[in-house]
Amino acid sequence: MLQILRAKDQTQFGQLGARLIADQIKAKAQSVLGLATGSTPIPLYRELVNLYRSGEVDFSQAHSVNLDEYVGLSPEHEQSYRYFMQTHLFDHINIRPERTHVPAGDCAAQDCGQYDQLIRDLGGIDMQVLGIGLNGHIGFNEPDDRFIPYTHRVTLTESTRRANARFFEDKIDLVPTAAVSMGICSIMHARRILLLCTGEAKARILYDALNGDITPRIPASILQAHRDVTVLADEAALSLF
Ligand code: PGA
C-alpha cells in the first residue's frame, strides 16, 4: 500500500515526517529505525529534536541503522554520514550511542554481511527512512542491471558524485568514488518505509519510480512492491502526480 503525504512547505514537511517517526517510537519504544542522510531529511531531524526537547518522544530504548557510508572518510570527517547523524540527530536526543549503527566505510567486501546480520539480530527494521537520488537511487543502490540484495560496496555514479559535490566545496574530485550501502532486500524487509522527496528537480524521477515499470535501472521503483510505503513530499516534488 502506498500513501502520499503532501507537505505545503519545509516546515510542514519536517513536522509530518518527525511525527511519523515519533509515533513509531511511541507505539514500540524499542523500534529499529532505518535512517538516511542527505539534505532532504534535515528538517525532519530538526523537528524530531524539538519533539524530544519538549518531552514528546523518548529514544532511550530505540535502535538505529543507517543506510550507507562513504568509503575512505573517517567517522570524524565532516562529510561522513556518521558525522552527519551525530550532528543532525544523535548528539541532541537520548538514543544510546552504542545502539546507533552506521555501516563502516572501510568495510571489506567480505565483511559487509555483518551489517545485515546486525539488522537481523536487532529483529529487523521497523521503519526505514529513505531519500531518493536524482537517478532513482535509494541508499547508494545505484541504477544497475540487477538489484543487489544485501549490504555491499558500490562504485558511485558520476551523477551521484556530481549531485553530492555541493558538500565537498563543489569539487567532484573530492567526493569519494565508493560507498558501502544496505542492499535492496535489507531495505525491502523493513516493516514500514518512509520515502522523502522535495524539490522540482526530483519530480520526474519520483513519478517514474512510483508509476513506471519496476526496474533496477530505477532502484526506487522496487518500492512499488512493498506493502507499507508512505511517500512524504512537497508540492514541487509531487507536481507530476
Ligand atoms: P539529498 O539526497 O537528500 O541530499 O537530495 C538524497 C539521496 O541521494 O538519496
PDB file of C-alpha atoms and ligand atoms in Angstrom:
ATOM      1  CA  MET A   1       0.000   0.000   0.000  1.00  0.00           C
ATOM      2  CA  LEU A   2       1.280   3.383  -0.943  1.00  0.00           C
ATOM      3  CA  GLN A   3       0.188   6.521   0.815  1.00  0.00           C
ATOM      4  CA  ILE A   4       1.195  10.005  -0.299  1.00  0.00           C
ATOM      5  CA  LEU A   5       1.513  12.880   2.153  1.00  0.00           C
ATOM      6  CA  ARG A   6       1.769  16.302   0.561  1.00  0.00           C
ATOM      7  CA  ALA A   7       3.572  18.971   2.579  1.00  0.00           C
ATOM      8  CA  LYS A   8       2.941  22.615   1.755  1.00  0.00           C
ATOM      9  CA  ASP A   9       6.384  23.805   2.871  1.00  0.00           C
ATOM     10  CA  GLN A  10       9.619  22.648   4.510  1.00  0.00           C
ATOM     11  CA  THR A  11       8.272  23.269   7.996  1.00  0.00           C
ATOM     12  CA  GLN A  12       5.246  21.091   7.464  1.00  0.00           C
ATOM     13  CA  PHE A  13       7.422  18.524   5.704  1.00  0.00           C
ATOM     14  CA  GLY A  14       9.648  18.269   8.783  1.00  0.00           C
ATOM     15  CA  GLN A  15       6.717  18.173  11.161  1.00  0.00           C
ATOM     16  CA  LEU A  16       4.833  15.437   9.309  1.00  0.00           C
ATOM     17  CA  GLY A  17       7.948  13.270   8.981  1.00  0.00           C
ATOM     18  CA  ALA A  18       9.025  13.730  12.591  1.00  0.00           C
ATOM     19  CA  ARG A  19       5.521  12.939  13.754  1.00  0.00           C
ATOM     20  CA  LEU A  20       5.539   9.622  11.875  1.00  0.00           C
ATOM     21  CA  ILE A  21       8.834   8.627  13.480  1.00  0.00           C
ATOM     22  CA  ALA A  22       7.757   9.776  16.929  1.00  0.00           C
ATOM     23  CA  ASP A  23       4.524   7.779  16.603  1.00  0.00           C
ATOM     24  CA  GLN A  24       6.550   4.721  15.634  1.00  0.00           C
ATOM     25  CA  ILE A  25       8.666   5.096  18.792  1.00  0.00           C
ATOM     26  CA  LYS A  26       5.585   5.665  20.923  1.00  0.00           C
ATOM     27  CA  ALA A  27       3.989   2.507  19.552  1.00  0.00           C
ATOM     28  CA  LYS A  28       7.170   0.487  20.122  1.00  0.00           C
ATOM     29  CA  ALA A  29       9.858   2.009  22.317  1.00  0.00           C
ATOM     30  CA  GLN A  30      12.500  -0.468  21.111  1.00  0.00           C
ATOM     31  CA  SER A  31      11.900   0.342  17.454  1.00  0.00           C
ATOM     32  CA  VAL A  32      14.718  -0.133  14.997  1.00  0.00           C
ATOM     33  CA  LEU A  33      14.807   2.988  12.852  1.00  0.00           C
ATOM     34  CA  GLY A  34      16.489   2.806   9.476  1.00  0.00           C
ATOM     35  CA  LEU A  35      17.866   6.292   8.888  1.00  0.00           C
ATOM     36  CA  ALA A  36      19.012   8.272   5.887  1.00  0.00           C
ATOM     37  CA  THR A  37      21.347  11.207   5.328  1.00  0.00           C
ATOM     38  CA  GLY A  38      21.331  13.977   2.708  1.00  0.00           C
ATOM     39  CA  SER A  39      19.646  17.372   2.560  1.00  0.00           C
ATOM     40  CA  THR A  40      16.104  16.037   2.402  1.00  0.00           C
ATOM     41  CA  PRO A  41      15.725  14.614   5.935  1.00  0.00           C
ATOM     42  CA  ILE A  42      17.330  17.591   7.706  1.00  0.00           C
ATOM     43  CA  PRO A  43      14.017  19.404   8.501  1.00  0.00           C
ATOM     44  CA  LEU A  44      12.627  16.143   9.798  1.00  0.00           C
ATOM     45  CA  TYR A  45      15.572  15.536  12.141  1.00  0.00           C
ATOM     46  CA  ARG A  46      15.375  19.146  13.334  1.00  0.00           C
ATOM     47  CA  GLU A  47      11.735  18.661  14.220  1.00  0.00           C
ATOM     48  CA  LEU A  48      12.449  15.324  15.868  1.00  0.00           C
ATOM     49  CA  VAL A  49      14.972  17.056  18.134  1.00  0.00           C
ATOM     50  CA  ASN A  50      12.262  19.605  19.001  1.00  0.00           C
ATOM     51  CA  LEU A  51       9.827  16.823  19.848  1.00  0.00           C
ATOM     52  CA  TYR A  52      12.458  15.208  22.060  1.00  0.00           C
ATOM     53  CA  ARG A  53      13.206  18.506  23.822  1.00  0.00           C
ATOM     54  CA  SER A  54       9.542  19.088  24.508  1.00  0.00           C
ATOM     55  CA  GLY A  55       9.315  15.655  26.117  1.00  0.00           C
ATOM     56  CA  GLU A  56       7.106  14.161  23.417  1.00  0.00           C
ATOM     57  CA  VAL A  57       9.395  11.322  22.404  1.00  0.00           C
ATOM     58  CA  ASP A  58      11.892   9.168  24.240  1.00  0.00           C
ATOM     59  CA  PHE A  59      14.610   7.396  22.257  1.00  0.00           C
ATOM     60  CA  SER A  60      16.209   5.624  25.212  1.00  0.00           C
ATOM     61  CA  GLN A  61      15.067   2.182  24.048  1.00  0.00           C
ATOM     62  CA  ALA A  62      15.395   2.774  20.304  1.00  0.00           C
ATOM     63  CA  HIS A  63      17.996   1.477  17.879  1.00  0.00           C
ATOM     64  CA  SER A  64      19.102   2.928  14.583  1.00  0.00           C
ATOM     65  CA  VAL A  65      20.758   1.550  11.487  1.00  0.00           C
ATOM     66  CA  ASN A  66      21.844   3.898   8.740  1.00  0.00           C
ATOM     67  CA  LEU A  67      21.644   3.160   5.072  1.00  0.00           C
ATOM     68  CA  ASP A  68      25.138   3.922   3.916  1.00  0.00           C
ATOM     69  CA  GLU A  69      28.564   5.442   4.369  1.00  0.00           C
ATOM     70  CA  TYR A  70      31.290   6.717   2.090  1.00  0.00           C
ATOM     71  CA  VAL A  71      34.402   4.612   1.649  1.00  0.00           C
ATOM     72  CA  GLY A  72      37.515   6.452   2.750  1.00  0.00           C
ATOM     73  CA  LEU A  73      36.027   9.011   5.153  1.00  0.00           C
ATOM     74  CA  SER A  74      36.637   8.545   8.873  1.00  0.00           C
ATOM     75  CA  PRO A  75      33.657   8.900  11.247  1.00  0.00           C
ATOM     76  CA  GLU A  76      35.107  12.282  12.304  1.00  0.00           C
ATOM     77  CA  HIS A  77      35.218  13.594   8.741  1.00  0.00           C
ATOM     78  CA  GLU A  78      32.640  16.352   8.406  1.00  0.00           C
ATOM     79  CA  GLN A  79      31.151  14.800   5.273  1.00  0.00           C
ATOM     80  CA  SER A  80      30.974  11.283   6.630  1.00  0.00           C
ATOM     81  CA  TYR A  81      27.481  10.037   7.263  1.00  0.00           C
ATOM     82  CA  ARG A  82      28.359   9.098  10.840  1.00  0.00           C
ATOM     83  CA  TYR A  83      29.291  12.743  11.432  1.00  0.00           C
ATOM     84  CA  PHE A  84      26.049  13.848   9.753  1.00  0.00           C
ATOM     85  CA  MET A  85      23.952  11.669  12.020  1.00  0.00           C
ATOM     86  CA  GLN A  86      25.775  12.807  15.160  1.00  0.00           C
ATOM     87  CA  THR A  87      25.427  16.486  14.380  1.00  0.00           C
ATOM     88  CA  HIS A  88      21.870  16.459  12.993  1.00  0.00           C
ATOM     89  CA  LEU A  89      20.293  13.994  15.383  1.00  0.00           C
ATOM     90  CA  PHE A  90      22.150  11.662  17.733  1.00  0.00           C
ATOM     91  CA  ASP A  91      24.020  14.349  19.719  1.00  0.00           C
ATOM     92  CA  HIS A  92      20.717  16.072  20.524  1.00  0.00           C
ATOM     93  CA  ILE A  93      18.496  13.180  21.608  1.00  0.00           C
ATOM     94  CA  ASN A  94      18.742  10.412  24.198  1.00  0.00           C
ATOM     95  CA  ILE A  95      19.396   7.474  21.869  1.00  0.00           C
ATOM     96  CA  ARG A  96      22.189   5.384  23.374  1.00  0.00           C
ATOM     97  CA  PRO A  97      25.374   5.757  21.305  1.00  0.00           C
ATOM     98  CA  GLU A  98      26.006   2.007  21.228  1.00  0.00           C
ATOM     99  CA  ARG A  99      22.560   1.500  19.713  1.00  0.00           C
ATOM    100  CA  THR A 100      23.305   3.701  16.712  1.00  0.00           C
ATOM    101  CA  HIS A 101      24.813   1.947  13.721  1.00  0.00           C
ATOM    102  CA  VAL A 102      26.269   3.292  10.500  1.00  0.00           C
ATOM    103  CA  PRO A 103      27.983   0.930   8.053  1.00  0.00           C
ATOM    104  CA  ALA A 104      31.765   1.051   8.351  1.00  0.00           C
ATOM    105  CA  GLY A 105      33.138   2.947   5.371  1.00  0.00           C
ATOM    106  CA  ASP A 106      36.223   0.766   5.439  1.00  0.00           C
ATOM    107  CA  CYS A 107      34.164  -2.434   5.425  1.00  0.00           C
ATOM    108  CA  ALA A 108      35.925  -5.051   3.322  1.00  0.00           C
ATOM    109  CA  ALA A 109      33.604  -6.636   0.772  1.00  0.00           C
ATOM    110  CA  GLN A 110      33.587  -9.963   2.626  1.00  0.00           C
ATOM    111  CA  ASP A 111      32.619  -8.242   5.893  1.00  0.00           C
ATOM    112  CA  CYS A 112      29.584  -6.363   4.585  1.00  0.00           C
ATOM    113  CA  GLY A 113      27.363  -9.300   5.556  1.00  0.00           C
ATOM    114  CA  GLN A 114      27.967  -8.460   9.206  1.00  0.00           C
ATOM    115  CA  TYR A 115      25.781  -5.392   8.809  1.00  0.00           C
ATOM    116  CA  ASP A 116      22.877  -7.490   7.558  1.00  0.00           C
ATOM    117  CA  GLN A 117      23.454  -9.896  10.430  1.00  0.00           C
ATOM    118  CA  LEU A 118      23.309  -6.974  12.843  1.00  0.00           C
ATOM    119  CA  ILE A 119      19.958  -5.896  11.369  1.00  0.00           C
ATOM    120  CA  ARG A 120      18.633  -9.446  11.698  1.00  0.00           C
ATOM    121  CA  ASP A 121      19.917  -9.675  15.287  1.00  0.00           C
ATOM    122  CA  LEU A 122      18.019  -6.485  16.115  1.00  0.00           C
ATOM    123  CA  GLY A 123      14.839  -8.108  14.813  1.00  0.00           C
ATOM    124  CA  GLY A 124      14.681  -6.216  11.513  1.00  0.00           C
ATOM    125  CA  ILE A 125      13.919  -2.603  10.707  1.00  0.00           C
ATOM    126  CA  ASP A 126      10.588  -1.241  11.912  1.00  0.00           C
ATOM    127  CA  MET A 127      10.632   1.960   9.906  1.00  0.00           C
ATOM    128  CA  GLN A 128      13.096   2.789   7.138  1.00  0.00           C
ATOM    129  CA  VAL A 129      13.544   6.410   6.107  1.00  0.00           C
ATOM    130  CA  LEU A 130      14.712   6.860   2.518  1.00  0.00           C
ATOM    131  CA  GLY A 131      15.680   9.714   0.257  1.00  0.00           C
ATOM    132  CA  ILE A 132      15.710   9.297  -3.498  1.00  0.00           C
ATOM    133  CA  GLY A 133      18.590  10.289  -5.765  1.00  0.00           C
ATOM    134  CA  LEU A 134      18.162  12.221  -8.994  1.00  0.00           C
ATOM    135  CA  ASN A 135      18.950   8.936 -10.745  1.00  0.00           C
ATOM    136  CA  GLY A 136      16.460   6.980  -8.643  1.00  0.00           C
ATOM    137  CA  HIS A 137      18.913   5.508  -6.179  1.00  0.00           C
ATOM    138  CA  ILE A 138      17.860   4.562  -2.663  1.00  0.00           C
ATOM    139  CA  GLY A 139      20.655   4.372  -0.140  1.00  0.00           C
ATOM    140  CA  PHE A 140      23.559   4.097  -2.542  1.00  0.00           C
ATOM    141  CA  ASN A 141      21.878   1.416  -4.640  1.00  0.00           C
ATOM    142  CA  GLU A 142      22.724   2.955  -7.963  1.00  0.00           C
ATOM    143  CA  PRO A 143      20.983   2.157 -11.293  1.00  0.00           C
ATOM    144  CA  ASP A 144      22.253  -1.218 -12.436  1.00  0.00           C
ATOM    145  CA  ASP A 145      21.311  -4.299 -14.455  1.00  0.00           C
ATOM    146  CA  ARG A 146      20.146  -6.064 -11.319  1.00  0.00           C
ATOM    147  CA  PHE A 147      19.060  -5.342  -7.781  1.00  0.00           C
ATOM    148  CA  ILE A 148      21.831  -6.047  -5.284  1.00  0.00           C
ATOM    149  CA  PRO A 149      20.186  -7.672  -2.271  1.00  0.00           C
ATOM    150  CA  TYR A 150      22.408  -7.093   0.729  1.00  0.00           C
ATOM    151  CA  THR A 151      24.995  -4.693   2.130  1.00  0.00           C
ATOM    152  CA  HIS A 152      27.723  -4.170  -0.417  1.00  0.00           C
ATOM    153  CA  ARG A 153      30.405  -1.845  -1.660  1.00  0.00           C
ATOM    154  CA  VAL A 154      29.314   0.265  -4.573  1.00  0.00           C
ATOM    155  CA  THR A 155      31.086   2.464  -7.082  1.00  0.00           C
ATOM    156  CA  LEU A 156      29.279   5.782  -7.111  1.00  0.00           C
ATOM    157  CA  THR A 157      27.939   7.011 -10.421  1.00  0.00           C
ATOM    158  CA  GLU A 158      29.110  10.293 -11.844  1.00  0.00           C
ATOM    159  CA  SER A 159      25.576  11.672 -11.428  1.00  0.00           C
ATOM    160  CA  THR A 160      25.613  10.921  -7.697  1.00  0.00           C
ATOM    161  CA  ARG A 161      29.104  12.338  -7.212  1.00  0.00           C
ATOM    162  CA  ARG A 162      28.118  15.468  -9.116  1.00  0.00           C
ATOM    163  CA  ALA A 163      24.964  15.835  -7.008  1.00  0.00           C
ATOM    164  CA  ASN A 164      26.974  15.488  -3.798  1.00  0.00           C
ATOM    165  CA  ALA A 165      29.858  17.752  -4.819  1.00  0.00           C
ATOM    166  CA  ARG A 166      27.942  20.604  -3.162  1.00  0.00           C
ATOM    167  CA  PHE A 167      29.070  19.173   0.168  1.00  0.00           C
ATOM    168  CA  PHE A 168      32.704  18.963  -0.979  1.00  0.00           C
ATOM    169  CA  GLU A 169      33.482  22.580  -1.928  1.00  0.00           C
ATOM    170  CA  ASP A 170      31.740  21.913  -5.263  1.00  0.00           C
ATOM    171  CA  LYS A 171      34.738  19.808  -6.301  1.00  0.00           C
ATOM    172  CA  ILE A 172      33.691  16.450  -7.699  1.00  0.00           C
ATOM    173  CA  ASP A 173      37.259  15.167  -7.302  1.00  0.00           C
ATOM    174  CA  LEU A 174      36.879  15.418  -3.519  1.00  0.00           C
ATOM    175  CA  VAL A 175      33.715  13.261  -3.496  1.00  0.00           C
ATOM    176  CA  PRO A 176      34.561   9.664  -2.623  1.00  0.00           C
ATOM    177  CA  THR A 177      34.269   7.245  -5.522  1.00  0.00           C
ATOM    178  CA  ALA A 178      32.790   4.419  -3.487  1.00  0.00           C
ATOM    179  CA  ALA A 179      30.423   3.738  -0.621  1.00  0.00           C
ATOM    180  CA  VAL A 180      29.009   0.902   1.444  1.00  0.00           C
ATOM    181  CA  SER A 181      25.240   0.607   1.204  1.00  0.00           C
ATOM    182  CA  MET A 182      22.459  -1.533   2.537  1.00  0.00           C
ATOM    183  CA  GLY A 183      21.054  -3.600  -0.292  1.00  0.00           C
ATOM    184  CA  ILE A 184      17.567  -3.730  -1.743  1.00  0.00           C
ATOM    185  CA  CYS A 185      16.446  -6.760   0.286  1.00  0.00           C
ATOM    186  CA  SER A 186      17.676  -5.166   3.505  1.00  0.00           C
ATOM    187  CA  ILE A 187      15.534  -2.135   2.681  1.00  0.00           C
ATOM    188  CA  MET A 188      12.514  -4.093   1.436  1.00  0.00           C
ATOM    189  CA  HIS A 189      12.443  -6.192   4.614  1.00  0.00           C
ATOM    190  CA  ALA A 190      11.669  -3.089   6.670  1.00  0.00           C
ATOM    191  CA  ARG A 191       8.134  -3.261   8.041  1.00  0.00           C
ATOM    192  CA  ARG A 192       7.362   0.306   7.017  1.00  0.00           C
ATOM    193  CA  ILE A 193       9.075   2.658   4.613  1.00  0.00           C
ATOM    194  CA  LEU A 194       9.025   6.444   4.665  1.00  0.00           C
ATOM    195  CA  LEU A 195      10.228   7.830   1.346  1.00  0.00           C
ATOM    196  CA  LEU A 196      11.132  11.518   1.454  1.00  0.00           C
ATOM    197  CA  CYS A 197      11.356  13.762  -1.575  1.00  0.00           C
ATOM    198  CA  THR A 198      11.471  17.521  -2.033  1.00  0.00           C
ATOM    199  CA  GLY A 199      12.071  19.903  -4.896  1.00  0.00           C
ATOM    200  CA  GLU A 200      11.100  20.216  -8.519  1.00  0.00           C
ATOM    201  CA  ALA A 201      14.314  18.586  -9.735  1.00  0.00           C
ATOM    202  CA  LYS A 202      13.097  15.249  -8.366  1.00  0.00           C
ATOM    203  CA  ALA A 203       9.511  15.441  -9.649  1.00  0.00           C
ATOM    204  CA  ARG A 204      10.206  13.346 -12.754  1.00  0.00           C
ATOM    205  CA  ILE A 205      12.210  10.591 -11.047  1.00  0.00           C
ATOM    206  CA  LEU A 206       9.699  10.347  -8.195  1.00  0.00           C
ATOM    207  CA  TYR A 207       6.849   9.991 -10.652  1.00  0.00           C
ATOM    208  CA  ASP A 208       8.670   7.411 -12.780  1.00  0.00           C
ATOM    209  CA  ALA A 209       9.787   5.401  -9.758  1.00  0.00           C
ATOM    210  CA  LEU A 210       6.259   5.104  -8.416  1.00  0.00           C
ATOM    211  CA  ASN A 211       4.329   4.786 -11.673  1.00  0.00           C
ATOM    212  CA  GLY A 212       6.632   3.154 -14.208  1.00  0.00           C
ATOM    213  CA  ASP A 213       7.997  -0.362 -14.526  1.00  0.00           C
ATOM    214  CA  ILE A 214       9.840  -1.905 -11.613  1.00  0.00           C
ATOM    215  CA  THR A 215      13.424  -1.951 -12.843  1.00  0.00           C
ATOM    216  CA  PRO A 216      16.918  -1.930 -11.332  1.00  0.00           C
ATOM    217  CA  ARG A 217      17.578   0.992 -13.694  1.00  0.00           C
ATOM    218  CA  ILE A 218      15.421   2.996 -11.235  1.00  0.00           C
ATOM    219  CA  PRO A 219      16.173   1.314  -7.898  1.00  0.00           C
ATOM    220  CA  ALA A 220      13.416   3.185  -6.038  1.00  0.00           C
ATOM    221  CA  SER A 221      10.836   1.559  -8.349  1.00  0.00           C
ATOM    222  CA  ILE A 222      11.119  -1.617  -6.243  1.00  0.00           C
ATOM    223  CA  LEU A 223       9.191   0.239  -3.533  1.00  0.00           C
ATOM    224  CA  GLN A 224       6.023  -0.369  -5.582  1.00  0.00           C
ATOM    225  CA  ALA A 225       6.313  -3.963  -4.374  1.00  0.00           C
ATOM    226  CA  HIS A 226       6.444  -3.042  -0.673  1.00  0.00           C
ATOM    227  CA  ARG A 227       3.266  -3.348   1.344  1.00  0.00           C
ATOM    228  CA  ASP A 228       3.602  -0.255   3.520  1.00  0.00           C
ATOM    229  CA  VAL A 229       5.194   2.802   1.945  1.00  0.00           C
ATOM    230  CA  THR A 230       4.456   6.389   2.902  1.00  0.00           C
ATOM    231  CA  VAL A 231       5.741   8.987   0.478  1.00  0.00           C
ATOM    232  CA  LEU A 232       6.235  12.349   2.162  1.00  0.00           C
ATOM    233  CA  ALA A 233       6.939  15.038  -0.395  1.00  0.00           C
ATOM    234  CA  ASP A 234       6.435  18.715  -1.062  1.00  0.00           C
ATOM    235  CA  GLU A 235       4.235  20.222  -3.768  1.00  0.00           C
ATOM    236  CA  ALA A 236       7.168  20.696  -6.145  1.00  0.00           C
ATOM    237  CA  ALA A 237       8.254  17.056  -5.973  1.00  0.00           C
ATOM    238  CA  LEU A 238       4.649  15.943  -6.453  1.00  0.00           C
ATOM    239  CA  SER A 239       3.943  18.281  -9.345  1.00  0.00           C
ATOM    240  CA  LEU A 240       3.511  15.410 -11.846  1.00  0.00           C
ATOM    241  CA  PHE A 241       1.102  13.429  -9.673  1.00  0.00           C
TER     242      PHE A 241
HETATM  243  P1  PGA B   1      19.504  14.519  -0.934  1.00  0.00           P
HETATM  244  O1  PGA B   1      19.961  13.054  -1.303  1.00  0.00           O
HETATM  245  O2  PGA B   1      18.524  14.381   0.165  1.00  0.00           O
HETATM  246  O3  PGA B   1      20.757  15.207  -0.490  1.00  0.00           O
HETATM  247  O4  PGA B   1      18.914  15.100  -2.187  1.00  0.00           O
HETATM  248  C1  PGA B   1      19.008  12.049  -1.388  1.00  0.00           C
HETATM  249  C2  PGA B   1      19.659  10.828  -1.959  1.00  0.00           C
HETATM  250  O5  PGA B   1      20.555  10.966  -2.799  1.00  0.00           O
HETATM  251  O6  PGA B   1      19.273   9.722  -1.564  1.00  0.00           O
END
